[in-house]
PDB file of C-alpha atoms in Angstrom:
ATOM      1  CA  UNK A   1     116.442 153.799 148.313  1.00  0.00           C
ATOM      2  CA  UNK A   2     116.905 149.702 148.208  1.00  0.00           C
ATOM      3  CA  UNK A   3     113.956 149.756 150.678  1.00  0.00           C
ATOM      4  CA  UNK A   4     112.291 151.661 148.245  1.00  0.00           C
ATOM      5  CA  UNK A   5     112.866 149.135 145.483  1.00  0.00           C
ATOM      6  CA  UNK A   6     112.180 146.219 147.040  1.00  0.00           C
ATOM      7  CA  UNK A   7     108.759 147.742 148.243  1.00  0.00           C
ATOM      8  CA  UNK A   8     107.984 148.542 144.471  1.00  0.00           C
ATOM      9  CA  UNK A   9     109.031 145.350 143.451  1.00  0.00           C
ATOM     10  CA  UNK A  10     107.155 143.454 145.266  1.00  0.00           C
ATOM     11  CA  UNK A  11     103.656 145.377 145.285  1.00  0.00           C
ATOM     12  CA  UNK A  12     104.340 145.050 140.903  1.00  0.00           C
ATOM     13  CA  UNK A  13     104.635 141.209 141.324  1.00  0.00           C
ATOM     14  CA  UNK A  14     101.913 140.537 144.243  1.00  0.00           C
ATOM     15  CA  UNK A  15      99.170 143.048 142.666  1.00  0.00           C
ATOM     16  CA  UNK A  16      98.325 141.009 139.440  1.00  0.00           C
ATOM     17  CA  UNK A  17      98.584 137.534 141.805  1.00  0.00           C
ATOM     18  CA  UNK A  18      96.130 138.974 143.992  1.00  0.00           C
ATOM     19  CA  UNK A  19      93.997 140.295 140.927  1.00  0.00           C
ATOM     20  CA  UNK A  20      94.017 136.869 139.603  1.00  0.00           C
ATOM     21  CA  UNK A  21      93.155 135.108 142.847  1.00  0.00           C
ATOM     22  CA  UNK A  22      90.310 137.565 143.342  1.00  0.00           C
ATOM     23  CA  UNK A  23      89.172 137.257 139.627  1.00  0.00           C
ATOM     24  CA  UNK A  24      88.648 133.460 140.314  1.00  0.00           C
ATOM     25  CA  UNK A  25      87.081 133.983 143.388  1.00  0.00           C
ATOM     26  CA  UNK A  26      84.662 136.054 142.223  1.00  0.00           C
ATOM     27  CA  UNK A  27      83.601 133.687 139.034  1.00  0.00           C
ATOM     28  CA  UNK A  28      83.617 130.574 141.733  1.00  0.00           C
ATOM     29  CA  UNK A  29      83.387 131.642 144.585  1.00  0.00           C
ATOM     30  CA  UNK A  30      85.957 129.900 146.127  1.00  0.00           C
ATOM     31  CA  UNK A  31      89.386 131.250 145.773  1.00  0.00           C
ATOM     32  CA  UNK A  32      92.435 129.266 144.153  1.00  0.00           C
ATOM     33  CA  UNK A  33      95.839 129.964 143.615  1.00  0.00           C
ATOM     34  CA  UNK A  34      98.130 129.567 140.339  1.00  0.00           C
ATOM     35  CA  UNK A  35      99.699 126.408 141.124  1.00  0.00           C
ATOM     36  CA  UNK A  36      96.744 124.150 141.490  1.00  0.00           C
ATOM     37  CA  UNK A  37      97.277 120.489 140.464  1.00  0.00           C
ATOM     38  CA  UNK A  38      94.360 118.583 139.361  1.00  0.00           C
ATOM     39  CA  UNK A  39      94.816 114.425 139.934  1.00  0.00           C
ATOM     40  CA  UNK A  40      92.568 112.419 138.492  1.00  0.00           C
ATOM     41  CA  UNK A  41      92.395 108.252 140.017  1.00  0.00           C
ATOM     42  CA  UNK A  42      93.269 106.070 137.245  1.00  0.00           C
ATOM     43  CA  UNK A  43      89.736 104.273 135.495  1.00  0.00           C
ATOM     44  CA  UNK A  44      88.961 100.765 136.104  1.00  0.00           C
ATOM     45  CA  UNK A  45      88.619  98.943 133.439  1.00  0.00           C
ATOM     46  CA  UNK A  46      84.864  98.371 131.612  1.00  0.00           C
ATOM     47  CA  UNK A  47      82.757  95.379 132.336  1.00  0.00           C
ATOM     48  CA  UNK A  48      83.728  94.514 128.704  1.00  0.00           C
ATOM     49  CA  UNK A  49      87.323  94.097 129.589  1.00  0.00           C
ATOM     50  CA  UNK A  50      86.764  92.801 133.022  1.00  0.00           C
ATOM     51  CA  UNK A  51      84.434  90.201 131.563  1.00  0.00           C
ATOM     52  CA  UNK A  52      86.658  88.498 129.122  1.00  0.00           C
ATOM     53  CA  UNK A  53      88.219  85.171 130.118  1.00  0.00           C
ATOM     54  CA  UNK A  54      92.830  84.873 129.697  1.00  0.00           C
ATOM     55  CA  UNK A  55      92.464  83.545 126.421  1.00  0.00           C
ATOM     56  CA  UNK A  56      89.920  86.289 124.975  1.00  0.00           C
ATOM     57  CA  UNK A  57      92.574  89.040 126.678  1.00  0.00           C
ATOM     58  CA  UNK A  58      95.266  87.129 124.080  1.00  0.00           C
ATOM     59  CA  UNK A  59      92.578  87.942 121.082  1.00  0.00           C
ATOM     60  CA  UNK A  60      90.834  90.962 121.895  1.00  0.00           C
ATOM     61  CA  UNK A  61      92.500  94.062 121.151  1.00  0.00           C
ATOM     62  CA  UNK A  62      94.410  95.979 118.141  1.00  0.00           C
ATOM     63  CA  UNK A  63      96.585  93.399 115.945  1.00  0.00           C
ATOM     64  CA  UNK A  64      98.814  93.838 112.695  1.00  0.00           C
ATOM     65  CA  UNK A  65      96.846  92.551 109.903  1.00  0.00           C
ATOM     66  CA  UNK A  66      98.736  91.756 106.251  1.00  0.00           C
ATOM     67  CA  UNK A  67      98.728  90.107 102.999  1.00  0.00           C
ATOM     68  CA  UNK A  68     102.295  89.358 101.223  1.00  0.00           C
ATOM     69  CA  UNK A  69     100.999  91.490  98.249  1.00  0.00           C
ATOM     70  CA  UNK A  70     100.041  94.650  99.945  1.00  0.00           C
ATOM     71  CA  UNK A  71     103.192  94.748 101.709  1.00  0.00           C
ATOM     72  CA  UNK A  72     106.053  93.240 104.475  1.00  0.00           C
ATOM     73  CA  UNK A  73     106.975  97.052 105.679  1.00  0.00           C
ATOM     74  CA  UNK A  74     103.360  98.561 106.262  1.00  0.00           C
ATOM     75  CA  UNK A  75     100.774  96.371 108.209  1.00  0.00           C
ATOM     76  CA  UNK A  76      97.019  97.017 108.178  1.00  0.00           C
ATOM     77  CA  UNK A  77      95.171  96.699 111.492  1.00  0.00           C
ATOM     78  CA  UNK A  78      92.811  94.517 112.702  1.00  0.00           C
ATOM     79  CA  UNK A  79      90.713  94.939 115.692  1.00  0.00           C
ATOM     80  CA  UNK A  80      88.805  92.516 118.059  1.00  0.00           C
ATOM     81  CA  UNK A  81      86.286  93.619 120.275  1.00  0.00           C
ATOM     82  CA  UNK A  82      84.047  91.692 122.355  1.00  0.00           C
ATOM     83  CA  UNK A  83      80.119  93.073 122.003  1.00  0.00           C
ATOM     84  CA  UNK A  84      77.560  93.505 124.879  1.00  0.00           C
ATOM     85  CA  UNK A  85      75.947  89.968 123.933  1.00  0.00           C
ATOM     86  CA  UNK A  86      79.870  87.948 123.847  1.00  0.00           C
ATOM     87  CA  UNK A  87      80.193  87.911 120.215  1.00  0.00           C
ATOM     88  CA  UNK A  88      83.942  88.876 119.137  1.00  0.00           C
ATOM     89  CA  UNK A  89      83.827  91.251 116.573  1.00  0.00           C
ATOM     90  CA  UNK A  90      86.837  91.442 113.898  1.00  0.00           C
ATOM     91  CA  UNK A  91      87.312  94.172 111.279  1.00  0.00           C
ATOM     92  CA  UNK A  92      90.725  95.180 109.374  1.00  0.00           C
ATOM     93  CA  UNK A  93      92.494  96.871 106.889  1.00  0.00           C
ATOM     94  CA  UNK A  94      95.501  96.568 104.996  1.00  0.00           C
ATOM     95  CA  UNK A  95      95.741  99.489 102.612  1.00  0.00           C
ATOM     96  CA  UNK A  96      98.567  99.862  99.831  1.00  0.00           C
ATOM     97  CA  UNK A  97     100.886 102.925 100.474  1.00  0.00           C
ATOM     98  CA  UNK A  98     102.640 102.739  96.455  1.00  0.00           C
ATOM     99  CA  UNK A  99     106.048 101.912  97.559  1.00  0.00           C
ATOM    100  CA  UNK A 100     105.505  97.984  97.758  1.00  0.00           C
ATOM    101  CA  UNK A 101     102.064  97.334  95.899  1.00  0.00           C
ATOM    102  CA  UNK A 102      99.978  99.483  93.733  1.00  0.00           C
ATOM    103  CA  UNK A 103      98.096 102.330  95.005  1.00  0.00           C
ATOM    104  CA  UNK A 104      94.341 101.020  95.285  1.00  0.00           C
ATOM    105  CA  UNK A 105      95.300  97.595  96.476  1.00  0.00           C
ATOM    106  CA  UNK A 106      93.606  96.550  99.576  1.00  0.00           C
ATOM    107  CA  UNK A 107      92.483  93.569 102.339  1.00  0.00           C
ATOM    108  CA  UNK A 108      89.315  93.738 104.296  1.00  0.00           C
ATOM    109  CA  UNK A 109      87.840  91.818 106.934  1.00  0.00           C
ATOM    110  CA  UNK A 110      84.225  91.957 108.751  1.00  0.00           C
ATOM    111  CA  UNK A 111      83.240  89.285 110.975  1.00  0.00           C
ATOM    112  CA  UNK A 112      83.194  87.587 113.918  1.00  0.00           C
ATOM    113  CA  UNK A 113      85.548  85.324 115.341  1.00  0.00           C
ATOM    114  CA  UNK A 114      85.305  82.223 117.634  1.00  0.00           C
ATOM    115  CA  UNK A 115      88.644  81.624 119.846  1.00  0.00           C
ATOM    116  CA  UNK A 116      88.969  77.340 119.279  1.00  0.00           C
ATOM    117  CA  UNK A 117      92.045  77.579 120.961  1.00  0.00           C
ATOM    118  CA  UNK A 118      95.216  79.364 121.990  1.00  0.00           C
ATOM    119  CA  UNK A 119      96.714  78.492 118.561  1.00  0.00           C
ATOM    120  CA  UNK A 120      93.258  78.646 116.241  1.00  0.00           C
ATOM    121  CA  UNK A 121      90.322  81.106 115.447  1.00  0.00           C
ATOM    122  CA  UNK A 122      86.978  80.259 113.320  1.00  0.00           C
ATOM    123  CA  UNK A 123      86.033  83.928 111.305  1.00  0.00           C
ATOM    124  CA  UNK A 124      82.845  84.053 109.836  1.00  0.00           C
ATOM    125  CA  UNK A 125      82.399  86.610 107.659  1.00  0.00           C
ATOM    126  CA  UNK A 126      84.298  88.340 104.654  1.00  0.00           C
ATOM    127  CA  UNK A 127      87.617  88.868 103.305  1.00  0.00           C
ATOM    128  CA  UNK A 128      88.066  91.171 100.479  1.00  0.00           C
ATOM    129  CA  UNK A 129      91.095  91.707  98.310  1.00  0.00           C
ATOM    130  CA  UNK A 130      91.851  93.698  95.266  1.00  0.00           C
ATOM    131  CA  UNK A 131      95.492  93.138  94.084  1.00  0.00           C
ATOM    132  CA  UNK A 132      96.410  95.266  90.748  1.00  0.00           C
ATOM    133  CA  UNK A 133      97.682  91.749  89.464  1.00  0.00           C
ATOM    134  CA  UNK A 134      95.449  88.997  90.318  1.00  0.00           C
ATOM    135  CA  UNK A 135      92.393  88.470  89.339  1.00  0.00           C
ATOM    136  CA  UNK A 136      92.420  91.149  86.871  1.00  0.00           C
ATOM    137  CA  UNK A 137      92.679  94.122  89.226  1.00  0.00           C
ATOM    138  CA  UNK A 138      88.854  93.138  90.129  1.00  0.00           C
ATOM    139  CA  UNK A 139      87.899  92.602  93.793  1.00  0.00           C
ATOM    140  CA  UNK A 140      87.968  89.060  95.172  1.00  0.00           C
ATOM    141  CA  UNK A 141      85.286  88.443  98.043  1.00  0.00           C
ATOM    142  CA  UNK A 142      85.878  85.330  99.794  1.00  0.00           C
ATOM    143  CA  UNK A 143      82.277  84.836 102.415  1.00  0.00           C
ATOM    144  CA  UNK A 144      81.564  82.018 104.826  1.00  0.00           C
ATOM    145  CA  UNK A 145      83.231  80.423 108.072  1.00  0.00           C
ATOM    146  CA  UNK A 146      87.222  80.281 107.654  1.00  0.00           C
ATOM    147  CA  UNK A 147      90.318  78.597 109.869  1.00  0.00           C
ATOM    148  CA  UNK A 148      93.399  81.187 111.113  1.00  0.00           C
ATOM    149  CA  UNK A 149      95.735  79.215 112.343  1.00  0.00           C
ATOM    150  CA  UNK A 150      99.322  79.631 114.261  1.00  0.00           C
ATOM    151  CA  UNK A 151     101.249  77.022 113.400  1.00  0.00           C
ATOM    152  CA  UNK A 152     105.134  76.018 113.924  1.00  0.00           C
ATOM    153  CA  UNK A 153     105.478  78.526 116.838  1.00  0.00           C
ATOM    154  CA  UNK A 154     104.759  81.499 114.537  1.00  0.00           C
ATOM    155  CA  UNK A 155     103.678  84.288 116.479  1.00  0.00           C
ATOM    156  CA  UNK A 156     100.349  84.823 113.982  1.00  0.00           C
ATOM    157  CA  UNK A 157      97.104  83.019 113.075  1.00  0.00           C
ATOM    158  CA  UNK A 158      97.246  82.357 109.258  1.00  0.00           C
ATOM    159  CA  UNK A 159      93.792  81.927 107.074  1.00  0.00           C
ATOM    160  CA  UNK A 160      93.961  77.867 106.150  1.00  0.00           C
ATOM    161  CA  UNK A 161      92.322  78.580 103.037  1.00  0.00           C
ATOM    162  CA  UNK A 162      95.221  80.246 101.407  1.00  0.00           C
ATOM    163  CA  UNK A 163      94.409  79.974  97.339  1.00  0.00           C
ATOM    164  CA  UNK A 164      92.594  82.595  95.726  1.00  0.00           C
ATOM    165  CA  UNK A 165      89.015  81.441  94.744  1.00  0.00           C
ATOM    166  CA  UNK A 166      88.927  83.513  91.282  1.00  0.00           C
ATOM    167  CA  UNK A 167      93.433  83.489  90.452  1.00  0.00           C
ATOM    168  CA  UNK A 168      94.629  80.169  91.790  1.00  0.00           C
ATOM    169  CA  UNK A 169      97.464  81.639  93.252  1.00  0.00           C
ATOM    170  CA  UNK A 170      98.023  81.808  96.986  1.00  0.00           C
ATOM    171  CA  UNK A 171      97.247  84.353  99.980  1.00  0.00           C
ATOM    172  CA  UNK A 172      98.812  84.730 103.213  1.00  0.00           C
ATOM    173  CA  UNK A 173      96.663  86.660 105.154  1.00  0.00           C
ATOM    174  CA  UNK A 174      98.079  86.886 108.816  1.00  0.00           C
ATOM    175  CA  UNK A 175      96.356  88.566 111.700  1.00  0.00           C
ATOM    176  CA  UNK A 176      99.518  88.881 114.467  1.00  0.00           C
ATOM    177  CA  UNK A 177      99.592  88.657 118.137  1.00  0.00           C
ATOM    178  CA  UNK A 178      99.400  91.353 120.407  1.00  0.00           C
ATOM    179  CA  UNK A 179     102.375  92.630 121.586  1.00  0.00           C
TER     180      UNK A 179
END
């Protein structure tokens, strides 16, 4: 009787293996069995990132973006890429959540960026805030070539031209190293 069993066991557990196994030979032609591992070699990295000098690896990439009225809890990204022709690209956002700032309160950057050196980047382009209290809630659009500087051993570039061009008051916009 236990010879029995064991004989009916195992023709129930082998049968719907060798289904299977026949199933995918028959759609492929080639048979494979349950436990097949696919490995995959690891990618080496793009031109693009192969191409960019030590310093450029320290700027291009994802980087906390923020201005001290959005928030000091949430940070808005900004990203660096370097484009087919060697221009660094820079665009960010620092969007208000409601808990710190008011909702609709926002910084923007598009441009491009120019490393000077380890401790200073030239933007060119434009930096757009809208804080619910300056300026009279209205938009403030600042265009042209600006300094970011790191300065004292912080561990961010800040934009040089801090005071607000319409309010007077002043702006600490900080893009952060990478980490």
């Amino acid at each position: 009787m236990k010879k029995f069993l064991i004989v009916l066991l195992a023709a129930v557990l082998l049968v719907p293996v060798a289904a299977n196994a026949q199933k995918r030979k028959s759609q492929t032609g080639k048979t494979k069995t349950s436990q097949t591992v696919k490995r995959t070699k690891k990618t080496k990295p793009t031109s693009t990132t192969a191409s960019l000098t030590p310093l450029e690896r320290k700027v291009v990439g994802k980087h906390m973006l923020s201005l001290q009225w959005i928030s000091w809890k949430y940070f808005g990204t900004a990203t660096i890429t370097k484009e087919a022709d060697g221009t660094l690209r820079c665009t960010g956002e620092q969007l208000s959540r409601g808990d710190d700032s008011h909702i609709g309160d926002y910084l923007k950057l598009d441009g491009t960026v120019r490393i000077v050196s380890e401790k200073e980047l030239e933007f060119t382009g434009s930096i757009r805030t809208k804080i619910w209290h300056i300026a009279g809630g209205e938009e403030v659009e600042r265009a042209g070539t600006f300094t970011f500087l790191s300065t004292e051993g912080r561990k961010y570039w800040r934009l040089q031209d801090m005071k607000n061009p319409i309010d007077g008051c002043t702006d600490y916009v900080d893009i952060y190293f990478k980490r």
